[in-house]
Amino acid sequence: MWATSSAQTDWREAVHAWMIAEDMEESDGEETMEWLEERANNKINLNQTTYEELAELPFLTTQQVEGMIDYISHYYPIRTLNELTMIAALDQQTRELLRHFVYVGEEKAKSVWATWSEMAAYGRHTLTATGKIPFYERAGDRNGYLGYPYRHDVRYQYSYENQVKVGLTAAQDAGEPFFSDKNRMGYDHYSYYLQLRHIGRLEELNVGMYRVQMGMGLIMNTGFQLGKLAILQSLGRSTHALTAHSSRSSGNYLQGAAATISLSKEWRMTAFASYRPVDATLNDDGTMRTLLYNGYHRTTAEMEKKNNTHRSDGGASIGWRRGTLYIHANMVLTHFNRQLKPQKAAAYRQYAAEGNNFLNSSVDYGYSHQRWSIAGETAINRQGAFALIHTVSVQPDETLSLMLLHRYYDKQYTAIHARSFGEGSHTQNEHGIYLGATWNASRYWTIQGYADYAHFAWPRYRVSTASDAFDGMMSTTYHRRRWTLSGRYRMHIRQQDNDSEQRIVNRTDHRMRLRAEYRLAEPLRLSTQVDGVISRKERVSSKGVMIGEHVRWQHQWLQVNGNIAWFHTDDYDSRLYQYEHSVQNDFSFPPYYGHGLRYALTAQAAIKKKIMVTAKIGVTNYFDRHTIGSGLQEINHSSQTDLLIQLRYFIKS
């Protein structure tokens, strides 16, 4: 029998507290949360897990992963999740969060793979259908969009523990044609995948659509990144992982096959091959000007760009690990059937990626001790430009963690699939140093903070010369019995051209957050959050404030979440964000600016443990405008209301 336990806190709220929304594109947040949602639905069996599998969880440090593996090897099999308290490297917050992603399963020899009869008897089938209905009309709905205004997707997945996963996702954005135009096969985007794990020396096989993470992301990261505050949770460790792409996102994935093979106790190799269509804006001569990743195909112009280019990718990584010492050699080759030829009139585009073929190689390495660890990656592109990132983490005792991160990305370094730590949005033209700390001052108090300085030797977008940036944050959390109190302050300084573009000036953002949560009783939880921002550029400043309340009530088969937030900001520069509970796999966190009120109600009901019905209605009322949005997205009203409905059906023997 399986022994499971649920934590008191919602993992989505905990992870969202690490994500700094104003630094992330919406697609990044969606990919991050969808991956964690997938892992929460297919938990890791601690009695069958590996170092690589646990290392996929982004909130674990190297010492924590090593501590868990060491404990499991000494006391196998684990009988209950309460044994996590015996692992000294795990603090209380991490233990509580882990309960959402791991379980204690039946004892089984690690070399034995499931039989067909076992998979048929104990597998899990999940069918999910989600639809979004807008109670308003956009300008494009009247004239411009090729399809109707409803967003919907259907997902099917079969899974057996963490050994087998196969599924299909079909997704449609609002305004895209359905069974018409270029979408005569129905949905605008299909994602199909098969993932097999632990088949003898074959550690993992992915067929269909998948994602690859190598090292610290200097040459390959089609996974996700959590940002500057969240990197403290993992202390900047390296990751090598293959994951199935089950998301509705049509941008950041590979298509083909990928596998990881254990060559011996110390050696393992990963290889992948991919061929897929991509969207691009074309020049008059048929070359590509820009690559597009948003996946929108709502208008004739957007539809003409759909799949107009093809990209081939191939790569490999061979790694050696003995104990806590490891080294990997990595290589990625990318080929486009059209030449990438960006417009380079502007200085900041002078070193943009260009050509048909891109070759990147890297070496990542690391060593971990009980109290300290080092990790790094050094990469080079075809032109000989370098990118480097290194971290050193120290844990003087069980209450304090320190991390130092240094990165240098040459202005001529380009890598199509690079996504690594940085102040800028590209792994290019940046030299910086980051210092972060986590202090568990007592069993009730946790204090985290970081300071990050970056220098850009070459012009950037809206900066016509060399520039600098500084980002500093301090957060504290107090948790005791029914109360959780937290506060956060961030100062972000970026240099930009002034309005006349004659000189660069500082743009300084001060952002504050106070949050209080109180559990009146087991089924009822209340939380209040206050956000404030002051943004200054030269002598002009803008301010904003948001006050929000969240109520959660749960009783047996029914859960209800209510959110309400009042916001008042001077302009877009003083925009604010707030977490809002939603249906599964929906993680939109739009900016709120101007003067208005946002409120939403989500109800989730479980019917006979096989059917889950969730509905969310959300309303945004603006008090300072008569229209919302612009262009084809313009709504000729001061209010917008959306209804999300989701039906999930489970079959498990």
Coordinates of C-alpha atoms in Angstrom, one line a residue, residues 16-30 32 224-231 407 419-426 430 434 450-452 454 456 460 469-473 488-494 496 507-511 513 533 572-573 575-578 589-591:
H16 CA 4.7 31.7 -6.7
A17 CA 6.3 33.5 -3.8
W18 CA 9.7 32.8 -5.3
M19 CA 8.7 33.9 -8.8
I20 CA 9.3 37.6 -9.5
A21 CA 6.5 38.2 -12.0
E22 CA 7.7 41.5 -13.3
D23 CA 11.0 39.8 -14.5
M24 CA 9.3 37.0 -16.3
E25 CA 7.5 36.7 -19.6
E26 CA 4.1 35.1 -19.1
S27 CA 5.2 32.0 -21.1
D28 CA 8.1 31.4 -18.6
G29 CA 5.7 31.4 -15.7
E30 CA 3.3 29.1 -17.5
T32 CA 7.4 26.6 -15.0
F224 CA 12.4 26.8 -17.4
Q225 CA 14.0 29.2 -15.1
L226 CA 12.6 30.7 -11.9
G227 CA 14.6 33.9 -11.5
K228 CA 16.8 35.6 -8.9
L229 CA 15.0 34.8 -5.7
A230 CA 14.2 31.2 -6.6
I231 CA 17.8 30.4 -7.5
R407 CA 28.6 35.1 -15.1
R419 CA 18.4 30.3 -21.2
S420 CA 20.6 31.0 -18.2
F421 CA 20.8 33.3 -15.2
G422 CA 21.0 37.0 -15.9
E423 CA 19.7 40.5 -15.7
G424 CA 19.1 40.7 -19.4
S425 CA 16.7 38.6 -21.4
H426 CA 19.5 37.0 -23.5
E430 CA 26.5 40.7 -19.7
Y434 CA 25.3 37.9 -7.6
Y450 CA 20.2 39.0 -2.7
A451 CA 22.3 41.7 -4.4
D452 CA 23.0 41.5 -8.1
A454 CA 25.5 43.6 -14.0
F456 CA 26.6 45.6 -20.3
R460 CA 21.0 47.3 -25.4
A469 CA 22.2 47.6 -13.5
F470 CA 21.7 46.8 -9.8
D471 CA 19.0 44.6 -8.3
G472 CA 18.6 44.0 -4.6
M473 CA 15.9 42.3 -2.6
R488 CA 9.5 41.9 0.7
Y489 CA 11.4 44.9 -0.5
R490 CA 13.1 45.2 -3.8
M491 CA 15.2 48.0 -5.4
H492 CA 15.9 47.7 -9.1
I493 CA 18.1 50.2 -10.9
R494 CA 18.6 50.1 -14.7
Q496 CA 18.3 53.8 -20.0
R507 CA 15.4 54.2 -13.8
T508 CA 14.8 53.1 -10.2
D509 CA 12.0 50.9 -9.1
H510 CA 11.1 50.4 -5.5
R511 CA 8.7 47.5 -4.8
R513 CA 5.0 43.6 -0.4
V533 CA 5.7 50.5 -6.1
Y572 CA 2.3 51.0 -16.8
D573 CA 5.7 51.6 -15.2
R575 CA 2.1 48.1 -12.7
L576 CA 1.6 45.4 -10.1
Y577 CA 1.0 41.7 -10.0
Q578 CA -0.9 39.4 -7.7
F589 CA -0.6 36.6 -14.2
P590 CA -1.3 39.8 -16.2
P591 CA -0.1 43.2 -15.0

